[in-house]
PDB file of C-alpha atoms in Angstrom:
ATOM      1  CA  MET A 187       0.051 -10.973 -21.647  1.00 36.00           C
ATOM      2  CA  ALA A 188      -1.697 -12.245 -24.762  1.00 42.00           C
ATOM      3  CA  ARG A 189      -4.200  -9.905 -26.295  1.00 55.00           C
ATOM      4  CA  MET A 190      -7.750 -11.188 -26.559  1.00 58.00           C
ATOM      5  CA  SER A 191      -8.716 -11.696 -30.196  1.00 66.00           C
ATOM      6  CA  ILE A 192     -12.069 -10.190 -31.167  1.00 68.00           C
ATOM      7  CA  SER A 193     -13.682 -11.074 -34.468  1.00 69.00           C
ATOM      8  CA  ALA A 194     -14.369  -8.383 -37.045  1.00 72.00           C
ATOM      9  CA  GLU A 195     -18.134  -8.846 -36.755  1.00 70.00           C
ATOM     10  CA  THR A 196     -18.025  -8.525 -32.969  1.00 71.00           C
ATOM     11  CA  ARG A 197     -15.862  -5.424 -33.230  1.00 70.00           C
ATOM     12  CA  ARG A 198     -18.252  -3.918 -35.780  1.00 72.00           C
ATOM     13  CA  GLN A 199     -21.212  -4.550 -33.488  1.00 71.00           C
ATOM     14  CA  LEU A 200     -19.369  -3.018 -30.539  1.00 68.00           C
ATOM     15  CA  ASN A 201     -18.429   0.102 -32.487  1.00 70.00           C
ATOM     16  CA  GLY A 202     -21.967   0.433 -33.793  1.00 69.00           C
ATOM     17  CA  HIS A 203     -23.569   0.353 -30.357  1.00 70.00           C
ATOM     18  CA  ASP A 204     -21.036   2.160 -28.184  1.00 72.00           C
ATOM     19  CA  ARG A 205     -17.761   3.881 -29.007  1.00 76.00           C
ATOM     20  CA  ARG A 206     -16.643   3.659 -25.369  1.00 78.00           C
ATOM     21  CA  TRP A 207     -16.725  -0.129 -25.255  1.00 81.00           C
ATOM     22  CA  PRO A 208     -12.916  -0.513 -24.829  1.00 84.00           C
ATOM     23  CA  ILE A 209     -13.026   1.616 -21.674  1.00 88.00           C
ATOM     24  CA  LYS A 210     -16.059  -0.136 -20.198  1.00 86.00           C
ATOM     25  CA  LEU A 211     -14.940  -3.668 -20.930  1.00 86.00           C
ATOM     26  CA  GLY A 212     -11.392  -2.807 -19.886  1.00 89.00           C
ATOM     27  CA  LEU A 213     -12.605  -1.564 -16.505  1.00 92.00           C
ATOM     28  CA  ARG A 214     -14.622  -4.730 -15.970  1.00 92.00           C
ATOM     29  CA  ALA A 215     -11.659  -6.879 -16.949  1.00 92.00           C
ATOM     30  CA  LEU A 216      -9.490  -4.950 -14.484  1.00 94.00           C
ATOM     31  CA  ALA A 217     -12.047  -5.352 -11.691  1.00 94.00           C
ATOM     32  CA  VAL A 218     -11.982  -9.162 -11.941  1.00 94.00           C
ATOM     33  CA  PRO A 219      -8.429  -9.758 -10.583  1.00 95.00           C
ATOM     34  CA  LEU A 220      -8.862  -6.945  -8.060  1.00 95.00           C
ATOM     35  CA  ALA A 221     -12.026  -8.568  -6.719  1.00 94.00           C
ATOM     36  CA  PHE A 222     -10.362 -11.981  -6.629  1.00 95.00           C
ATOM     37  CA  ILE A 223      -7.401 -10.692  -4.600  1.00 95.00           C
ATOM     38  CA  ALA A 224      -9.670  -8.713  -2.260  1.00 94.00           C
ATOM     39  CA  MET A 225     -11.829 -11.793  -1.691  1.00 93.00           C
ATOM     40  CA  ILE A 226      -8.797 -13.849  -0.643  1.00 94.00           C
ATOM     41  CA  LEU A 227      -7.469 -11.125   1.673  1.00 93.00           C
ATOM     42  CA  PHE A 228     -10.786 -10.513   3.431  1.00 91.00           C
ATOM     43  CA  ALA A 229     -11.452 -14.248   3.753  1.00 90.00           C
ATOM     44  CA  VAL A 230      -8.027 -14.841   5.310  1.00 89.00           C
ATOM     45  CA  THR A 231      -8.460 -11.966   7.752  1.00 88.00           C
ATOM     46  CA  THR A 232     -11.916 -13.125   8.816  1.00 86.00           C
ATOM     47  CA  SER A 233     -10.967 -16.771   9.304  1.00 86.00           C
ATOM     48  CA  VAL A 234      -7.677 -16.087  11.125  1.00 85.00           C
ATOM     49  CA  SER A 235      -9.304 -13.541  13.429  1.00 81.00           C
ATOM     50  CA  LYS A 236     -12.072 -15.969  14.316  1.00 80.00           C
ATOM     51  CA  MET A 237      -9.671 -18.847  15.005  1.00 81.00           C
ATOM     52  CA  ASN A 238      -7.323 -16.835  17.214  1.00 74.00           C
ATOM     53  CA  TYR A 239      -9.547 -14.277  18.885  1.00 74.00           C
ATOM     54  CA  GLY A 240     -12.991 -15.849  18.653  1.00 68.00           C
ATOM     55  CA  GLY A 241     -16.185 -14.014  17.963  1.00 60.00           C
ATOM     56  CA  ASN A 242     -17.550 -13.091  14.555  1.00 61.00           C
ATOM     57  CA  ASP A 243     -15.450 -10.553  12.671  1.00 68.00           C
ATOM     58  CA  TRP A 244     -18.343  -9.273  10.550  1.00 76.00           C
ATOM     59  CA  THR A 245     -16.541  -6.039   9.704  1.00 78.00           C
ATOM     60  CA  ASP A 246     -14.133  -8.016   7.516  1.00 77.00           C
ATOM     61  CA  GLY A 247     -16.877 -10.353   6.316  1.00 81.00           C
ATOM     62  CA  LEU A 248     -19.161  -7.561   5.107  1.00 87.00           C
ATOM     63  CA  PRO A 249     -16.809  -6.494   2.260  1.00 90.00           C
ATOM     64  CA  LEU A 250     -17.130  -9.969   0.790  1.00 91.00           C
ATOM     65  CA  ALA A 251     -20.633  -9.052  -0.448  1.00 92.00           C
ATOM     66  CA  PRO A 252     -19.626  -6.367  -2.999  1.00 94.00           C
ATOM     67  CA  VAL A 253     -16.421  -8.236  -3.827  1.00 94.00           C
ATOM     68  CA  LEU A 254     -18.223 -11.487  -4.662  1.00 94.00           C
ATOM     69  CA  LEU A 255     -20.911  -9.608  -6.589  1.00 94.00           C
ATOM     70  CA  ALA A 256     -18.268  -7.892  -8.724  1.00 93.00           C
ATOM     71  CA  LEU A 257     -16.383 -11.164  -9.144  1.00 93.00           C
ATOM     72  CA  PHE A 258     -19.540 -12.830 -10.465  1.00 93.00           C
ATOM     73  CA  TYR A 259     -21.037 -10.042 -12.585  1.00 92.00           C
ATOM     74  CA  ASP A 260     -18.000  -8.619 -14.385  1.00 92.00           C
ATOM     75  CA  PRO A 261     -16.879 -11.887 -16.043  1.00 92.00           C
ATOM     76  CA  LEU A 262     -20.511 -12.576 -16.926  1.00 91.00           C
ATOM     77  CA  VAL A 263     -20.810  -9.245 -18.763  1.00 88.00           C
ATOM     78  CA  LEU A 264     -17.540  -9.869 -20.602  1.00 87.00           C
ATOM     79  CA  PHE A 265     -18.638 -13.343 -21.674  1.00 87.00           C
ATOM     80  CA  LEU A 266     -22.115 -12.284 -22.786  1.00 85.00           C
ATOM     81  CA  THR A 267     -20.927  -9.215 -24.684  1.00 81.00           C
ATOM     82  CA  LEU A 268     -17.924 -10.697 -26.475  1.00 80.00           C
ATOM     83  CA  PHE A 269     -18.872 -14.331 -27.019  1.00 78.00           C
ATOM     84  CA  GLN A 270     -22.541 -15.073 -26.456  1.00 70.00           C
ATOM     85  CA  ARG A 271     -24.039 -11.904 -28.010  1.00 65.00           C
ATOM     86  CA  HIS A 272     -21.114 -11.195 -30.377  1.00 67.00           C
ATOM     87  CA  GLY A 273     -20.828  -7.492 -29.624  1.00 65.00           C
ATOM     88  CA  ARG A 274     -24.451  -6.668 -28.845  1.00 74.00           C
ATOM     89  CA  PRO A 275     -24.441  -5.133 -25.350  1.00 73.00           C
ATOM     90  CA  ILE A 276     -26.859  -6.187 -22.660  1.00 75.00           C
ATOM     91  CA  HIS A 277     -29.573  -3.843 -21.459  1.00 80.00           C
ATOM     92  CA  PRO A 278     -27.895  -0.901 -19.672  1.00 81.00           C
ATOM     93  CA  GLY A 279     -30.446  -1.135 -16.878  1.00 82.00           C
ATOM     94  CA  TRP A 280     -28.725  -4.286 -15.630  1.00 86.00           C
ATOM     95  CA  ASN A 281     -25.441  -2.417 -15.353  1.00 86.00           C
ATOM     96  CA  VAL A 282     -27.122   0.440 -13.518  1.00 90.00           C
ATOM     97  CA  GLY A 283     -28.604  -1.886 -10.905  1.00 91.00           C
ATOM     98  CA  VAL A 284     -25.641  -4.193 -10.321  1.00 92.00           C
ATOM     99  CA  ASP A 285     -22.959  -1.497 -10.420  1.00 93.00           C
ATOM    100  CA  PHE A 286     -25.013   0.546  -7.971  1.00 94.00           C
ATOM    101  CA  LEU A 287     -25.175  -2.431  -5.610  1.00 94.00           C
ATOM    102  CA  VAL A 288     -21.423  -2.986  -5.848  1.00 94.00           C
ATOM    103  CA  TRP A 289     -20.295   0.538  -5.043  1.00 93.00           C
ATOM    104  CA  GLY A 290     -23.250   1.109  -2.716  1.00 93.00           C
ATOM    105  CA  LEU A 291     -22.243  -1.898  -0.600  1.00 93.00           C
ATOM    106  CA  ALA A 292     -18.551  -1.083  -0.879  1.00 93.00           C
ATOM    107  CA  ILE A 293     -18.919   2.274   0.900  1.00 94.00           C
ATOM    108  CA  PRO A 294     -20.268   0.948   4.248  1.00 93.00           C
ATOM    109  CA  SER A 295     -17.947  -2.042   3.946  1.00 91.00           C
ATOM    110  CA  LEU A 296     -14.961   0.273   3.753  1.00 91.00           C
ATOM    111  CA  VAL A 297     -16.233   2.384   6.628  1.00 92.00           C
ATOM    112  CA  PHE A 298     -16.759  -0.559   8.998  1.00 90.00           C
ATOM    113  CA  SER A 299     -13.648  -2.461   7.931  1.00 87.00           C
ATOM    114  CA  VAL A 300     -11.373   0.546   8.334  1.00 88.00           C
ATOM    115  CA  GLY A 301     -13.116   1.753  11.479  1.00 86.00           C
ATOM    116  CA  ASP A 302     -12.698  -1.591  13.248  1.00 84.00           C
ATOM    117  CA  GLY A 303      -9.397  -2.651  11.736  1.00 83.00           C
ATOM    118  CA  TRP A 304      -6.679  -4.449  13.624  1.00 84.00           C
ATOM    119  CA  PHE A 305      -4.193  -1.715  12.767  1.00 84.00           C
ATOM    120  CA  TRP A 306      -5.877   0.601  15.277  1.00 85.00           C
ATOM    121  CA  TYR A 307      -4.558  -1.644  18.052  1.00 84.00           C
ATOM    122  CA  TRP A 308      -0.941  -1.165  17.085  1.00 83.00           C
ATOM    123  CA  GLN A 309       1.151   0.484  19.765  1.00 82.00           C
ATOM    124  CA  PRO A 310       4.839   1.129  20.359  1.00 82.00           C
ATOM    125  CA  VAL A 311       6.910  -1.126  22.584  1.00 80.00           C
ATOM    126  CA  LEU A 312       7.640   0.041  26.130  1.00 78.00           C
ATOM    127  CA  VAL A 313      11.059  -1.201  27.225  1.00 77.00           C
ATOM    128  CA  GLU A 314      12.038  -1.379  30.884  1.00 72.00           C
ATOM    129  CA  PHE A 315      15.311  -0.066  32.308  1.00 71.00           C
ATOM    130  CA  ASP A 316      16.986  -3.443  32.107  1.00 69.00           C
ATOM    131  CA  GLY A 317      16.087  -3.812  28.420  1.00 69.00           C
ATOM    132  CA  MET A 318      13.348  -6.357  29.010  1.00 76.00           C
ATOM    133  CA  VAL A 319       9.977  -6.090  27.271  1.00 75.00           C
ATOM    134  CA  PRO A 320       7.255  -7.425  29.552  1.00 76.00           C
ATOM    135  CA  CYS A 321       4.078  -8.479  27.775  1.00 78.00           C
ATOM    136  CA  ASP A 322       1.816  -6.800  30.273  1.00 76.00           C
ATOM    137  CA  GLU A 323      -1.155  -4.557  29.724  1.00 75.00           C
ATOM    138  CA  TYR A 324       1.106  -1.826  28.369  1.00 79.00           C
ATOM    139  CA  ASN A 325       2.772  -4.020  25.768  1.00 77.00           C
ATOM    140  CA  TYR A 326       0.004  -6.494  25.041  1.00 79.00           C
ATOM    141  CA  TRP A 327      -0.779  -4.975  21.605  1.00 79.00           C
ATOM    142  CA  SER A 328       2.845  -4.372  20.674  1.00 82.00           C
ATOM    143  CA  GLN A 329       4.433  -6.203  17.768  1.00 82.00           C
ATOM    144  CA  ILE A 330       6.756  -8.170  20.036  1.00 82.00           C
ATOM    145  CA  CYS A 331       4.004  -9.500  22.282  1.00 80.00           C
ATOM    146  CA  ASN A 332       1.224  -9.866  19.717  1.00 82.00           C
ATOM    147  CA  PRO A 333       2.686 -10.028  16.198  1.00 84.00           C
ATOM    148  CA  LEU A 334      -0.418 -11.601  14.659  1.00 86.00           C
ATOM    149  CA  ILE A 335      -2.491  -8.431  14.785  1.00 86.00           C
ATOM    150  CA  TYR A 336       0.211  -6.627  12.815  1.00 88.00           C
ATOM    151  CA  THR A 337       0.001  -9.246  10.087  1.00 89.00           C
ATOM    152  CA  LEU A 338      -3.793  -9.035  10.124  1.00 88.00           C
ATOM    153  CA  GLY A 339      -3.647  -5.258  10.049  1.00 88.00           C
ATOM    154  CA  ARG A 340      -1.408  -5.228   6.986  1.00 91.00           C
ATOM    155  CA  ILE A 341      -3.704  -7.686   5.234  1.00 92.00           C
ATOM    156  CA  GLU A 342      -6.701  -5.505   6.090  1.00 90.00           C
ATOM    157  CA  ILE A 343      -5.009  -2.416   4.695  1.00 92.00           C
ATOM    158  CA  ALA A 344      -4.205  -4.190   1.431  1.00 94.00           C
ATOM    159  CA  ALA A 345      -7.723  -5.628   1.187  1.00 93.00           C
ATOM    160  CA  ASN A 346      -9.332  -2.230   1.727  1.00 93.00           C
ATOM    161  CA  VAL A 347      -7.105  -0.678  -0.931  1.00 95.00           C
ATOM    162  CA  PHE A 348      -8.336  -3.266  -3.435  1.00 96.00           C
ATOM    163  CA  LEU A 349     -11.915  -2.690  -2.290  1.00 94.00           C
ATOM    164  CA  ALA A 350     -11.513   1.057  -2.804  1.00 95.00           C
ATOM    165  CA  LEU A 351     -10.287   0.439  -6.355  1.00 96.00           C
ATOM    166  CA  ILE A 352     -13.318  -1.777  -7.007  1.00 95.00           C
ATOM    167  CA  LEU A 353     -15.564   0.982  -5.662  1.00 95.00           C
ATOM    168  CA  ILE A 354     -14.021   3.575  -7.992  1.00 95.00           C
ATOM    169  CA  ILE A 355     -14.244   1.276 -11.016  1.00 95.00           C
ATOM    170  CA  HIS A 356     -17.873   0.354 -10.465  1.00 95.00           C
ATOM    171  CA  PHE A 357     -18.891   3.917  -9.691  1.00 95.00           C
ATOM    172  CA  THR A 358     -17.377   4.923 -13.042  1.00 94.00           C
ATOM    173  CA  LEU A 359     -19.214   2.068 -14.759  1.00 93.00           C
ATOM    174  CA  PHE A 360     -22.407   3.150 -12.987  1.00 94.00           C
ATOM    175  CA  VAL A 361     -22.095   6.655 -14.455  1.00 93.00           C
ATOM    176  CA  TYR A 362     -21.492   5.207 -17.926  1.00 90.00           C
ATOM    177  CA  ALA A 363     -24.509   2.916 -17.493  1.00 90.00           C
ATOM    178  CA  CYS A 364     -26.743   5.835 -16.485  1.00 91.00           C
ATOM    179  CA  ILE A 365     -25.698   7.745 -19.607  1.00 90.00           C
ATOM    180  CA  ALA A 366     -26.314   4.680 -21.791  1.00 85.00           C
ATOM    181  CA  THR A 367     -29.732   4.124 -20.200  1.00 86.00           C
ATOM    182  CA  HIS A 368     -30.713   7.737 -20.845  1.00 83.00           C
ATOM    183  CA  LYS A 369     -29.694   7.433 -24.506  1.00 83.00           C
ATOM    184  CA  TRP A 370     -31.533   4.119 -24.835  1.00 76.00           C
ATOM    185  CA  ARG A 371     -34.755   5.541 -23.382  1.00 80.00           C
ATOM    186  CA  LYS A 372     -34.482   8.632 -25.573  1.00 80.00           C
ATOM    187  CA  ALA A 373     -34.013   6.512 -28.706  1.00 77.00           C
ATOM    188  CA  LYS A 374     -36.910   4.280 -27.687  1.00 76.00           C
ATOM    189  CA  LYS A 375     -39.224   7.283 -27.258  1.00 76.00           C
ATOM    190  CA  LEU A 376     -38.151   8.656 -30.641  1.00 79.00           C
ATOM    191  CA  THR A 377     -38.810   5.311 -32.322  1.00 73.00           C
ATOM    192  CA  ALA A 378     -42.221   5.049 -30.675  1.00 74.00           C
ATOM    193  CA  ALA A 379     -43.114   8.584 -31.804  1.00 74.00           C
ATOM    194  CA  GLU A 380     -42.073   7.866 -35.390  1.00 73.00           C
ATOM    195  CA  ARG A 381     -44.061   4.645 -35.381  1.00 71.00           C
ATOM    196  CA  ARG A 382     -47.119   6.449 -34.042  1.00 73.00           C
ATOM    197  CA  ASN A 383     -46.847   9.161 -36.701  1.00 75.00           C
ATOM    198  CA  ILE A 384     -46.703   6.588 -39.497  1.00 68.00           C
ATOM    199  CA  GLU A 385     -49.694   4.721 -38.089  1.00 65.00           C
ATOM    200  CA  LEU A 386     -51.748   7.917 -37.820  1.00 66.00           C
ATOM    201  CA  GLN A 387     -50.756   9.264 -41.233  1.00 72.00           C
ATOM    202  CA  TYR A 388     -50.918   6.106 -43.345  1.00 66.00           C
ATOM    203  CA  ASN A 389     -53.178   3.918 -41.183  1.00 67.00           C
ATOM    204  CA  ARG A 390     -50.683   1.084 -41.329  1.00 64.00           C
ATOM    205  CA  THR A 391     -47.714  -0.211 -39.400  1.00 67.00           C
ATOM    206  CA  PRO A 392     -44.206   1.010 -40.269  1.00 63.00           C
ATOM    207  CA  GLU A 393     -43.370  -2.450 -41.581  1.00 63.00           C
ATOM    208  CA  GLU A 394     -46.356  -2.442 -43.946  1.00 63.00           C
ATOM    209  CA  HIS A 395     -45.582   1.120 -45.004  1.00 60.00           C
ATOM    210  CA  ARG A 396     -41.980   0.194 -45.756  1.00 66.00           C
ATOM    211  CA  GLU A 397     -43.042  -2.796 -47.845  1.00 66.00           C
ATOM    212  CA  SER A 398     -45.502  -0.704 -49.876  1.00 67.00           C
ATOM    213  CA  GLN A 399     -42.857   1.813 -50.929  1.00 67.00           C
ATOM    214  CA  PRO A 400     -41.478   1.436 -54.491  1.00 69.00           C
ATOM    215  CA  PRO A 401     -37.833   0.525 -54.816  1.00 68.00           C
ATOM    216  CA  ALA A 402     -35.441   3.428 -54.956  1.00 60.00           C
ATOM    217  CA  TYR A 403     -34.385   4.455 -58.485  1.00 58.00           C
ATOM    218  CA  THR A 404     -30.666   4.173 -59.087  1.00 63.00           C
ATOM    219  CA  PRO A 405     -29.704   5.480 -62.553  1.00 60.00           C
ATOM    220  CA  SER A 406     -27.106   3.452 -64.371  1.00 57.00           C
ATOM    221  CA  ALA A 407     -24.076   4.890 -66.094  1.00 51.00           C
ATOM    222  CA  LYS A 408     -25.488   4.019 -69.522  1.00 52.00           C
ATOM    223  CA  GLY A 409     -28.852   5.560 -68.795  1.00 49.00           C
ATOM    224  CA  SER A 410     -27.381   8.773 -67.398  1.00 47.00           C
ATOM    225  CA  ALA A 411     -25.882   9.645 -70.806  1.00 48.00           C
ATOM    226  CA  ARG A 412     -29.228   9.575 -72.579  1.00 48.00           C
ATOM    227  CA  MET A 413     -31.158  12.681 -73.463  1.00 49.00           C
ATOM    228  CA  PRO A 414     -34.414  13.219 -71.588  1.00 48.00           C
ATOM    229  CA  VAL A 415     -37.419  11.822 -73.405  1.00 48.00           C
ATOM    230  CA  SER A 416     -40.530  13.939 -73.768  1.00 49.00           C
ATOM    231  CA  ALA A 417     -43.578  12.749 -71.932  1.00 47.00           C
ATOM    232  CA  VAL A 418     -45.742  13.602 -75.010  1.00 48.00           C
ATOM    233  CA  SER A 419     -45.528  11.220 -77.934  1.00 50.00           C
ATOM    234  CA  GLU A 420     -44.957  12.404 -81.471  1.00 52.00           C
ATOM    235  CA  GLU A 421     -48.466  11.453 -82.563  1.00 53.00           C
ATOM    236  CA  ASP A 422     -50.128  13.357 -79.697  1.00 50.00           C
ATOM    237  CA  ASN A 423     -48.099  16.552 -80.177  1.00 54.00           C
ATOM    238  CA  PRO A 424     -50.603  19.330 -81.024  1.00 53.00           C
ATOM    239  CA  PHE A 425     -47.844  21.606 -82.375  1.00 51.00           C
ATOM    240  CA  LYS A 426     -46.471  19.047 -84.814  1.00 52.00           C
ATOM    241  CA  ASP A 427     -48.037  20.678 -87.917  1.00 55.00           C
ATOM    242  CA  ALA A 428     -47.023  24.174 -86.822  1.00 52.00           C
ATOM    243  CA  GLU A 429     -43.449  23.071 -86.293  1.00 51.00           C
ATOM    244  CA  ALA A 430     -43.397  21.384 -89.711  1.00 52.00           C
ATOM    245  CA  SER A 431     -44.747  24.557 -91.372  1.00 54.00           C
ATOM    246  CA  ALA A 432     -42.118  26.663 -89.648  1.00 50.00           C
ATOM    247  CA  GLU A 433     -39.382  24.370 -90.838  1.00 53.00           C
ATOM    248  CA  SER A 434     -40.640  24.528 -94.450  1.00 55.00           C
ATOM    249  CA  ASN A 435     -41.039  28.351 -94.439  1.00 54.00           C
ATOM    250  CA  PRO A 436     -38.220  29.870 -96.576  1.00 53.00           C
ATOM    251  CA  PHE A 437     -38.289  33.087 -94.530  1.00 49.00           C
ATOM    252  CA  HIS A 438     -37.985  31.243 -91.246  1.00 50.00           C
ATOM    253  CA  ASP A 439     -34.185  31.352 -91.151  1.00 51.00           C
ATOM    254  CA  GLU A 440     -34.069  34.988 -92.298  1.00 49.00           C
ATOM    255  CA  HIS A 441     -36.528  36.000 -89.616  1.00 45.00           C
ATOM    256  CA  ARG A 442     -34.522  34.149 -86.975  1.00 47.00           C
ATOM    257  CA  SER A 443     -31.291  35.820 -88.143  1.00 47.00           C
ATOM    258  CA  ALA A 444     -32.896  39.236 -88.084  1.00 43.00           C
ATOM    259  CA  VAL A 445     -34.083  38.700 -84.541  1.00 39.00           C
ATOM    260  CA  LYS A 446     -30.634  37.484 -83.558  1.00 41.00           C
ATOM    261  CA  TYR A 447     -28.740  40.500 -84.864  1.00 40.00           C
ATOM    262  CA  ALA A 448     -31.378  43.150 -84.177  1.00 40.00           C
TER     263      ALA A 448
END
C-alpha cells in the first residue's frame, strides 16, 4: 500500500498543534474501510431478510446510522486536516460531538442487532430412524431445511464485529477529543487573562502594546569586542583635573608602590 505523502509544512503544522496526530488520523483512516464493510453487510442482511421473511428488520437497519455517520465524518476530517487546512486541526468540539454520536449510537445498535440476530434461531438437525430429515416444526430452523438464516446469521456476526471495532475506535477518538478540548479551553482562558492584564496595566490592547515596544537589541560580533564606553563625556568629567594632577605628581607612583607592598 502506497504511503500518503504529506508536505513538510503540513507536517510542521501537525507537530506544532498535536504530537498525537499520527494516532488520531490513523484511527480515522482505519475506521473508513471498517465502516464501509459494515455498511454493506448490514444493508445486505436487512434487504435479504425483508425480501424472504417480510416485515421490517429494523434491528439490522439501526446500525446503519452510526456506520454511515462514521463513513461520512472520518474522511471529511482527514481531507480538511491534511489538504484543506494544511495541518491545522479543526475545533476539537466537533470531534467530541460526532465521535460521541457514533459510539453512543453503536452501543444500542449492537445490543438490538445481537439480541435479535438470526443466529439465535440455529438448531441442530433431528434425523429420523430411517435417516430422513423431515422439515417439520422440529427441523424448520435447521441448516438443511432453512439454510438462508445460517447465511444471514454469519453475515450479522461479521457485521457486528466490524461495528464493535468502529465503536472502540470512536470511543478512543472521543477520549482524545475531550483531552484536546480541555487543553484548548485552558489555553483560551490563559490567553484571555494575559490580554486582560495588559489592557488593565497599559490601557491598550496587546497588539498596540507589542507594536510600541522597541526592537530587541542583538549585539553583533564586532560590537561585542569593544570596551564599554562611559556614559559621562570627557568634557563633563568633574574629576578630570584631579586625575591630571595625580598623573603629573612625581610621588604618585612611589605612593602607589608603597601601598602595594605595605
